[in-house]
CSV table of C-alpha atoms in Angstrom, one decimal:
chain,number,residue,atom,x,y,z
L,1,UNK,CA,190.0,7.8,118.6
L,2,UNK,CA,188.5,11.3,117.6
L,3,UNK,CA,185.8,13.9,119.0
L,4,UNK,CA,183.8,11.5,121.4
L,5,UNK,CA,182.0,14.6,122.8
L,6,UNK,CA,180.1,15.0,119.6
L,7,UNK,CA,176.6,14.2,119.1
L,8,UNK,CA,175.7,10.3,119.8
L,9,UNK,CA,174.3,8.2,117.1
L,10,UNK,CA,172.9,5.4,119.1
L,11,UNK,CA,173.0,1.6,118.2
L,12,UNK,CA,170.8,-1.1,119.5
L,13,UNK,CA,172.2,-3.3,122.0
L,14,UNK,CA,172.9,-7.0,120.8
L,15,UNK,CA,170.1,-9.2,120.9
L,16,UNK,CA,170.0,-11.6,123.7
L,17,UNK,CA,168.8,-14.9,121.9
L,18,UNK,CA,170.7,-18.5,123.1
L,19,UNK,CA,170.6,-19.6,119.8
L,20,UNK,CA,171.7,-16.1,117.9
L,21,UNK,CA,174.6,-16.0,120.5
L,22,UNK,CA,175.3,-19.7,119.6
L,23,UNK,CA,175.4,-18.7,116.2
L,24,UNK,CA,177.6,-15.6,116.7
L,25,UNK,CA,179.9,-17.4,118.3
L,26,UNK,CA,180.4,-19.9,115.5
L,27,UNK,CA,181.0,-16.8,113.2
L,28,UNK,CA,183.7,-15.2,114.9
L,29,UNK,CA,185.4,-18.2,115.5
L,30,UNK,CA,185.4,-18.6,111.6
L,31,UNK,CA,185.8,-15.0,110.9
L,32,UNK,CA,189.0,-15.4,113.6
L,33,UNK,CA,190.4,-18.0,111.7
L,34,UNK,CA,190.3,-16.1,108.6
L,35,UNK,CA,191.7,-13.1,110.1
L,36,UNK,CA,194.5,-14.9,111.3
L,37,UNK,CA,195.2,-17.0,107.9
L,38,UNK,CA,194.7,-13.5,106.1
L,39,UNK,CA,197.1,-12.0,108.5
L,40,UNK,CA,200.1,-15.2,108.6
L,41,UNK,CA,199.5,-15.0,104.2
L,42,UNK,CA,199.9,-11.3,104.0
L,43,UNK,CA,203.1,-11.4,106.4
L,44,UNK,CA,205.0,-14.0,104.5
L,45,UNK,CA,204.4,-12.4,101.3
L,46,UNK,CA,205.5,-9.2,102.7
L,47,UNK,CA,208.7,-10.7,104.2
L,48,UNK,CA,209.3,-12.2,100.7
L,49,UNK,CA,209.3,-9.0,98.6
L,50,UNK,CA,210.0,-6.0,101.3
L,51,UNK,CA,213.9,-6.4,100.6
L,52,UNK,CA,213.3,-5.3,97.1
L,53,UNK,CA,211.6,-2.2,98.1
L,54,UNK,CA,213.5,1.3,97.9
L,55,UNK,CA,214.3,2.7,101.1
L,56,UNK,CA,211.3,5.3,102.0
L,57,UNK,CA,213.1,8.7,102.9
L,58,UNK,CA,210.1,10.2,104.7
L,59,UNK,CA,211.1,10.6,107.9
L,60,UNK,CA,212.4,13.8,110.0
L,61,UNK,CA,213.8,14.1,113.4
L,62,UNK,CA,213.3,17.0,116.4
L,63,UNK,CA,215.6,16.6,119.7
L,64,UNK,CA,213.9,18.5,122.4
L,65,UNK,CA,216.7,20.1,123.8
L,66,UNK,CA,218.6,20.4,121.0
L,67,UNK,CA,221.5,17.7,121.4
L,68,UNK,CA,221.1,13.9,121.5
L,69,UNK,CA,221.2,12.8,124.8
L,70,UNK,CA,222.8,9.4,126.3
L,71,UNK,CA,221.2,7.8,129.2
L,72,UNK,CA,223.5,7.7,132.3
L,73,UNK,CA,222.6,4.9,134.7
L,74,UNK,CA,224.1,6.3,137.5
L,75,UNK,CA,221.4,9.1,137.4
L,76,UNK,CA,218.3,9.4,139.7
L,77,UNK,CA,215.3,9.2,137.7
L,78,UNK,CA,213.6,12.0,136.4
L,79,UNK,CA,210.2,12.9,134.8
L,80,UNK,CA,210.8,14.3,130.9
L,81,UNK,CA,208.4,16.3,131.3
L,82,UNK,CA,210.8,19.6,132.0
L,83,UNK,CA,212.7,18.5,129.0
L,84,UNK,CA,213.1,22.1,126.7
L,85,UNK,CA,211.6,21.3,123.1
L,86,UNK,CA,213.6,23.0,120.0
L,87,UNK,CA,211.6,23.6,116.6
L,88,UNK,CA,213.9,22.5,114.1
L,89,UNK,CA,213.3,19.4,111.8
L,90,UNK,CA,216.5,18.1,109.7
L,91,UNK,CA,216.0,15.5,107.7
L,92,UNK,CA,217.9,12.5,109.0
L,93,UNK,CA,220.0,10.8,105.9
L,94,UNK,CA,219.5,6.8,106.0
L,95,UNK,CA,223.3,6.8,106.9
L,96,UNK,CA,221.8,8.5,110.0
L,97,UNK,CA,218.5,6.7,110.2
L,98,UNK,CA,220.2,3.0,111.0
L,99,UNK,CA,223.2,3.0,113.9
L,100,UNK,CA,224.9,0.0,111.6
L,101,UNK,CA,227.8,0.1,114.3
L,102,UNK,CA,225.4,-1.2,116.9
L,103,UNK,CA,224.7,-4.8,117.2
L,104,UNK,CA,221.0,-5.7,118.3
L,105,UNK,CA,222.0,-8.3,120.6
L,106,UNK,CA,224.6,-5.8,122.3
L,107,UNK,CA,221.3,-3.4,122.9
L,108,UNK,CA,220.0,-3.3,126.4
L,109,UNK,CA,217.1,-5.0,124.8
L,110,UNK,CA,215.9,-6.3,121.8
L,111,UNK,CA,212.4,-7.3,122.5
L,112,UNK,CA,209.5,-4.7,121.6
L,113,UNK,CA,206.3,-5.2,122.7
L,114,UNK,CA,203.8,-4.0,120.0
L,115,UNK,CA,200.3,-2.5,121.7
L,116,UNK,CA,197.4,-1.8,119.1
L,117,UNK,CA,194.7,1.2,118.8
L,118,UNK,CA,191.2,1.1,120.1
L,119,UNK,CA,189.4,-1.0,117.7
L,120,UNK,CA,192.4,-2.5,115.9
L,121,UNK,CA,194.4,-5.8,117.1
L,122,UNK,CA,197.6,-7.2,117.2
L,123,UNK,CA,196.6,-8.6,113.2
L,124,UNK,CA,197.5,-4.7,112.6
L,125,UNK,CA,201.3,-5.4,113.5
L,126,UNK,CA,202.1,-7.8,110.6
L,127,UNK,CA,204.3,-5.7,108.6
L,128,UNK,CA,206.1,-4.7,111.4
L,129,UNK,CA,206.5,-8.1,112.9
L,130,UNK,CA,208.1,-9.7,110.1
L,131,UNK,CA,210.7,-6.4,109.3
L,132,UNK,CA,211.5,-6.4,113.3
L,133,UNK,CA,212.3,-10.3,113.2
L,134,UNK,CA,213.9,-10.0,110.1
L,135,UNK,CA,216.5,-7.1,111.9
L,136,UNK,CA,216.8,-9.5,114.9
L,137,UNK,CA,214.3,-8.5,117.1
L,138,UNK,CA,212.1,-10.4,119.4
L,139,UNK,CA,208.3,-9.0,119.0
L,140,UNK,CA,205.1,-9.6,120.9
L,141,UNK,CA,202.3,-7.7,119.4
L,142,UNK,CA,199.5,-8.0,122.0
L,143,UNK,CA,195.3,-8.4,121.7
L,144,UNK,CA,193.9,-6.1,124.3
L,145,UNK,CA,190.7,-7.7,126.0
L,146,UNK,CA,187.7,-7.3,123.3
L,147,UNK,CA,190.6,-6.8,120.6
L,148,UNK,CA,191.6,-8.8,117.5
L,149,UNK,CA,190.9,-12.6,118.4
L,150,UNK,CA,189.9,-12.0,122.4
L,151,UNK,CA,186.1,-12.9,122.7
L,152,UNK,CA,185.5,-10.7,125.5
L,153,UNK,CA,182.7,-8.6,125.3
L,154,UNK,CA,184.0,-5.1,125.0
L,155,UNK,CA,180.2,-3.6,126.4
L,156,UNK,CA,181.2,-5.1,129.7
L,157,UNK,CA,184.6,-3.8,129.9
L,158,UNK,CA,184.3,-1.4,132.7
L,159,UNK,CA,187.9,0.3,133.5
L,160,UNK,CA,191.1,0.9,131.9
L,161,UNK,CA,193.2,-1.8,133.8
L,162,UNK,CA,190.6,-4.1,132.7
L,163,UNK,CA,191.4,-3.4,129.3
L,164,UNK,CA,194.9,-3.3,129.5
L,165,UNK,CA,195.1,-6.9,131.5
L,166,UNK,CA,196.8,-8.8,129.1
L,167,UNK,CA,199.6,-6.0,128.6
L,168,UNK,CA,199.8,-5.9,132.0
L,169,UNK,CA,200.3,-9.8,132.2
L,170,UNK,CA,202.4,-10.1,129.8
L,171,UNK,CA,205.0,-7.7,131.7
L,172,UNK,CA,204.2,-9.0,134.8
L,173,UNK,CA,205.4,-12.6,133.9
L,174,UNK,CA,209.2,-11.1,132.0
L,175,UNK,CA,211.6,-12.5,134.5
L,176,UNK,CA,213.2,-10.6,136.7
L,177,UNK,CA,216.1,-8.2,135.1
L,178,UNK,CA,214.4,-8.2,131.6
L,179,UNK,CA,213.3,-5.4,130.0
L,180,UNK,CA,211.1,-4.4,126.5
L,181,UNK,CA,210.7,-1.6,124.4
L,182,UNK,CA,206.8,-0.8,124.7
L,183,UNK,CA,205.5,1.1,121.4
L,184,UNK,CA,201.5,1.7,121.5
L,185,UNK,CA,199.5,3.4,119.0
L,186,UNK,CA,196.2,5.9,119.3
L,187,UNK,CA,194.5,4.7,122.0
L,188,UNK,CA,197.3,2.2,122.7
L,189,UNK,CA,199.4,5.4,124.2
L,190,UNK,CA,197.4,5.6,127.1
L,191,UNK,CA,197.6,1.7,127.7
L,192,UNK,CA,201.4,1.6,127.5
L,193,UNK,CA,201.2,4.8,129.9
L,194,UNK,CA,199.3,2.7,132.7
L,195,UNK,CA,201.8,0.2,132.2
L,196,UNK,CA,204.9,2.0,132.7
L,197,UNK,CA,203.4,3.7,135.8
L,198,UNK,CA,202.9,0.0,137.0
L,199,UNK,CA,206.3,-1.8,135.5
L,200,UNK,CA,208.8,1.1,135.1
L,201,UNK,CA,211.7,-1.2,135.6
L,202,UNK,CA,210.8,-3.8,132.8
L,203,UNK,CA,210.6,-0.9,130.4
L,204,UNK,CA,213.3,0.4,128.8
L,205,UNK,CA,212.0,2.9,126.4
L,206,UNK,CA,208.2,3.9,125.4
L,207,UNK,CA,207.6,4.7,121.7
L,208,UNK,CA,204.2,6.5,121.2
L,209,UNK,CA,203.1,6.3,117.1
L,210,UNK,CA,200.3,9.2,116.7
L,211,UNK,CA,199.1,7.8,119.9
L,212,UNK,CA,197.3,9.4,123.4
L,213,UNK,CA,199.9,10.5,125.3
L,214,UNK,CA,198.4,11.8,128.4
L,215,UNK,CA,199.5,14.0,131.8
L,216,UNK,CA,198.8,12.7,135.1
L,217,UNK,CA,195.2,13.3,136.0
L,218,UNK,CA,194.2,13.3,132.1
L,219,UNK,CA,191.9,10.9,130.5
L,220,UNK,CA,191.8,10.3,126.7
L,221,UNK,CA,188.6,12.0,126.2
L,222,UNK,CA,190.1,14.9,127.7
L,223,UNK,CA,192.8,14.7,124.7
L,224,UNK,CA,190.4,14.1,122.3
L,225,UNK,CA,188.0,16.7,123.3
L,226,UNK,CA,190.6,19.3,122.2
L,227,UNK,CA,189.5,18.9,118.6
L,228,UNK,CA,185.8,19.2,119.4
L,229,UNK,CA,183.8,20.6,116.4
L,230,UNK,CA,187.4,20.2,114.6
L,231,UNK,CA,186.9,16.6,112.5
L,232,UNK,CA,183.4,16.1,111.0
L,233,UNK,CA,184.7,13.4,109.7
L,234,UNK,CA,185.0,11.2,112.6
L,235,UNK,CA,181.6,12.6,114.0
L,236,UNK,CA,180.0,11.0,110.9
L,237,UNK,CA,182.3,7.9,111.3
L,238,UNK,CA,181.0,7.3,115.2
L,239,UNK,CA,178.2,4.8,116.2
L,240,UNK,CA,177.7,4.4,119.8
L,241,UNK,CA,176.6,0.9,121.5
L,242,UNK,CA,173.9,1.2,124.8
L,243,UNK,CA,174.0,-2.4,125.5
L,244,UNK,CA,172.5,-1.0,129.0
L,245,UNK,CA,169.7,0.7,127.4
L,246,UNK,CA,169.8,4.5,125.8
L,247,UNK,CA,169.2,5.7,129.3
L,248,UNK,CA,172.6,4.5,130.5
L,249,UNK,CA,176.3,6.0,129.1
L,250,UNK,CA,177.4,4.2,126.3
L,251,UNK,CA,178.9,0.9,126.5
L,252,UNK,CA,181.2,1.2,123.7
L,253,UNK,CA,181.2,2.6,120.1
L,254,UNK,CA,182.0,1.3,116.4
L,255,UNK,CA,183.6,3.2,113.1
L,256,UNK,CA,181.5,3.9,110.2
L,257,UNK,CA,183.5,0.7,107.8
L,258,UNK,CA,182.6,3.2,104.8
L,259,UNK,CA,184.3,5.9,106.2
L,260,UNK,CA,187.3,3.8,107.6
L,261,UNK,CA,189.7,4.8,104.6
L,262,UNK,CA,189.1,8.3,104.5
L,263,UNK,CA,189.8,8.5,108.6
L,264,UNK,CA,192.1,6.0,109.2
L,265,UNK,CA,193.9,4.2,105.9
L,266,UNK,CA,193.9,7.8,103.5
L,267,UNK,CA,197.6,6.8,102.8
L,268,UNK,CA,197.2,3.1,102.9
L,269,UNK,CA,197.1,0.3,100.4
L,270,UNK,CA,193.6,-1.2,99.4
L,271,UNK,CA,194.5,-4.9,100.9
L,272,UNK,CA,195.6,-3.6,103.9
L,273,UNK,CA,192.2,-1.3,104.3
L,274,UNK,CA,190.3,-4.6,103.1
L,275,UNK,CA,192.0,-6.6,106.3
L,276,UNK,CA,191.0,-3.7,108.5
L,277,UNK,CA,187.4,-3.5,107.5
L,278,UNK,CA,187.2,-7.3,108.4
L,279,UNK,CA,189.0,-7.4,111.7
L,280,UNK,CA,187.9,-4.2,113.4
L,281,UNK,CA,186.0,-4.4,117.0
L,282,UNK,CA,184.0,-2.3,119.0
L,283,UNK,CA,186.0,0.3,121.4
L,284,UNK,CA,184.9,-0.2,124.9
L,285,UNK,CA,184.1,3.5,126.1
L,286,UNK,CA,184.8,3.4,129.9
L,287,UNK,CA,188.4,3.0,129.3
L,288,UNK,CA,188.3,6.1,127.4
L,289,UNK,CA,186.9,8.0,130.0
L,290,UNK,CA,189.2,6.9,133.1
L,291,UNK,CA,191.7,9.4,134.1
L,292,UNK,CA,194.8,8.0,134.8
L,293,UNK,CA,197.9,8.9,137.3
L,294,UNK,CA,201.4,9.4,136.2
L,295,UNK,CA,203.8,10.1,138.8
L,296,UNK,CA,207.6,11.3,137.6
L,297,UNK,CA,209.3,8.5,139.7
L,298,UNK,CA,207.7,5.4,137.6
L,299,UNK,CA,206.3,6.7,134.8
L,300,UNK,CA,208.6,9.7,134.2
L,301,UNK,CA,211.2,7.4,134.6
L,302,UNK,CA,211.0,5.8,131.4
L,303,UNK,CA,212.5,7.2,128.6
L,304,UNK,CA,209.4,8.1,126.1
L,305,UNK,CA,209.7,9.1,122.1
L,306,UNK,CA,207.0,10.5,120.0
L,307,UNK,CA,206.5,9.3,116.1
L,308,UNK,CA,204.1,12.1,114.7
L,309,UNK,CA,201.9,11.2,111.6
L,310,UNK,CA,201.4,14.0,109.1
L,311,UNK,CA,198.9,12.6,106.9
L,312,UNK,CA,196.7,11.5,109.8
L,313,UNK,CA,193.1,12.5,109.8
L,314,UNK,CA,192.1,10.9,113.2
L,315,UNK,CA,194.5,12.2,115.9
L,316,UNK,CA,196.0,15.7,113.1
L,317,UNK,CA,199.1,16.8,113.5
L,318,UNK,CA,198.0,19.6,115.5
L,319,UNK,CA,196.7,17.4,118.4
L,320,UNK,CA,199.6,15.3,118.3
L,321,UNK,CA,202.1,18.6,118.5
L,322,UNK,CA,199.3,19.7,121.4
L,323,UNK,CA,200.2,16.6,123.6
L,324,UNK,CA,203.8,17.0,122.2
L,325,UNK,CA,204.2,20.7,123.7
L,326,UNK,CA,202.4,19.4,127.0
L,327,UNK,CA,204.0,16.5,128.1
L,328,UNK,CA,207.4,16.3,126.1
L,329,UNK,CA,209.1,13.2,125.7
L,330,UNK,CA,212.9,12.7,124.7
L,331,UNK,CA,212.7,13.1,121.0
L,332,UNK,CA,210.2,13.5,118.3
L,333,UNK,CA,210.0,11.9,115.0
L,334,UNK,CA,207.8,12.6,112.0
L,335,UNK,CA,206.9,10.2,109.3
L,336,UNK,CA,206.0,12.2,106.1
L,337,UNK,CA,203.3,10.7,104.1
L,338,UNK,CA,201.7,8.8,106.7
L,339,UNK,CA,198.2,8.2,107.8
L,340,UNK,CA,196.9,7.1,111.0
L,341,UNK,CA,197.9,3.8,110.4
L,342,UNK,CA,201.6,4.1,109.7
L,343,UNK,CA,202.0,0.6,109.8
L,344,UNK,CA,200.4,0.1,106.9
L,345,UNK,CA,201.2,3.7,104.6
L,346,UNK,CA,204.9,3.7,105.7
L,347,UNK,CA,205.9,0.0,107.1
L,348,UNK,CA,209.3,0.7,106.0
L,349,UNK,CA,210.0,3.9,107.7
L,350,UNK,CA,208.2,3.1,110.8
L,351,UNK,CA,210.5,0.4,110.8
L,352,UNK,CA,213.6,2.2,110.7
L,353,UNK,CA,212.4,4.4,113.3
L,354,UNK,CA,211.4,1.7,115.7
L,355,UNK,CA,215.4,0.3,115.0
L,356,UNK,CA,216.7,3.7,115.2
L,357,UNK,CA,215.5,4.4,118.9
L,358,UNK,CA,215.7,1.0,119.8
L,359,UNK,CA,219.5,2.0,119.4
L,360,UNK,CA,219.5,5.3,121.2
L,361,UNK,CA,221.9,4.9,123.7
């Protein structure tokens, strides 16, 4: 997401010709179909070859209170923000990383919901979907409003609730007594926080992957403004769109595709960067500005986990650490060698962490 307080570069509003809109819609349908075909083909190839890949020993774990903490269903809900945090960072060994004695079918929930970051879509999770489904999990990847294959114009999104509606609709339709594990990346962290406040009884755990983890009363802009002036690459990459005219606030922003590799995918395979370059959409600006209200009783009752990405050029590790310190989760994991998009750069290691978190009692 980066430093949006930086100098705003304007981009002309989209032309309003009916003929051009019709042509644009036809082109987008063709683009969306091609993107889906690319993602499906890539997922199939990945599933065929992933078992041959060597285990990626690139993860580490920190326990905020020094010891493993089991969830006691008889205790009252409490916010995790008061938990102490250890500075230790022990390296996990393969036999520790996966609780082989825990059966997926015996978990509180084996249903994982993946929520993308700003500009991304459900397509970015194709490797994670393949790996999790092969491990016996039920997986859903959500396209938020105006993202992925959603045809909604990002320039007319005016609130966080509108942006996350596909996620809240999904949770609202869950049967009584059913729970999911929410995984949010980047701006998806703010989105799952909003959902945790609305549906705490339907969420077993929340996992923030290089994500905005807000405290009550904060906006995502408040978080990313902490690195104002320190991320020149992000400033260069952002182009703001003023669909309502240059005398009004920006309605969305794009990322310069020539800078995507260095900013978001500096450790990712070339084929995944190519997929992202034809799939990423504009990021609606209003939800980034919105301050969220989070309570201990609701948001605070959901168990939170954070996965840090150590080679991240978009949300540097220093900013991730600031969020963790300000709002400590139950545990903090680290992905060594991961850029801002670990679902591309470290899919095996990310998968193993998600499985590990799902099996924490």
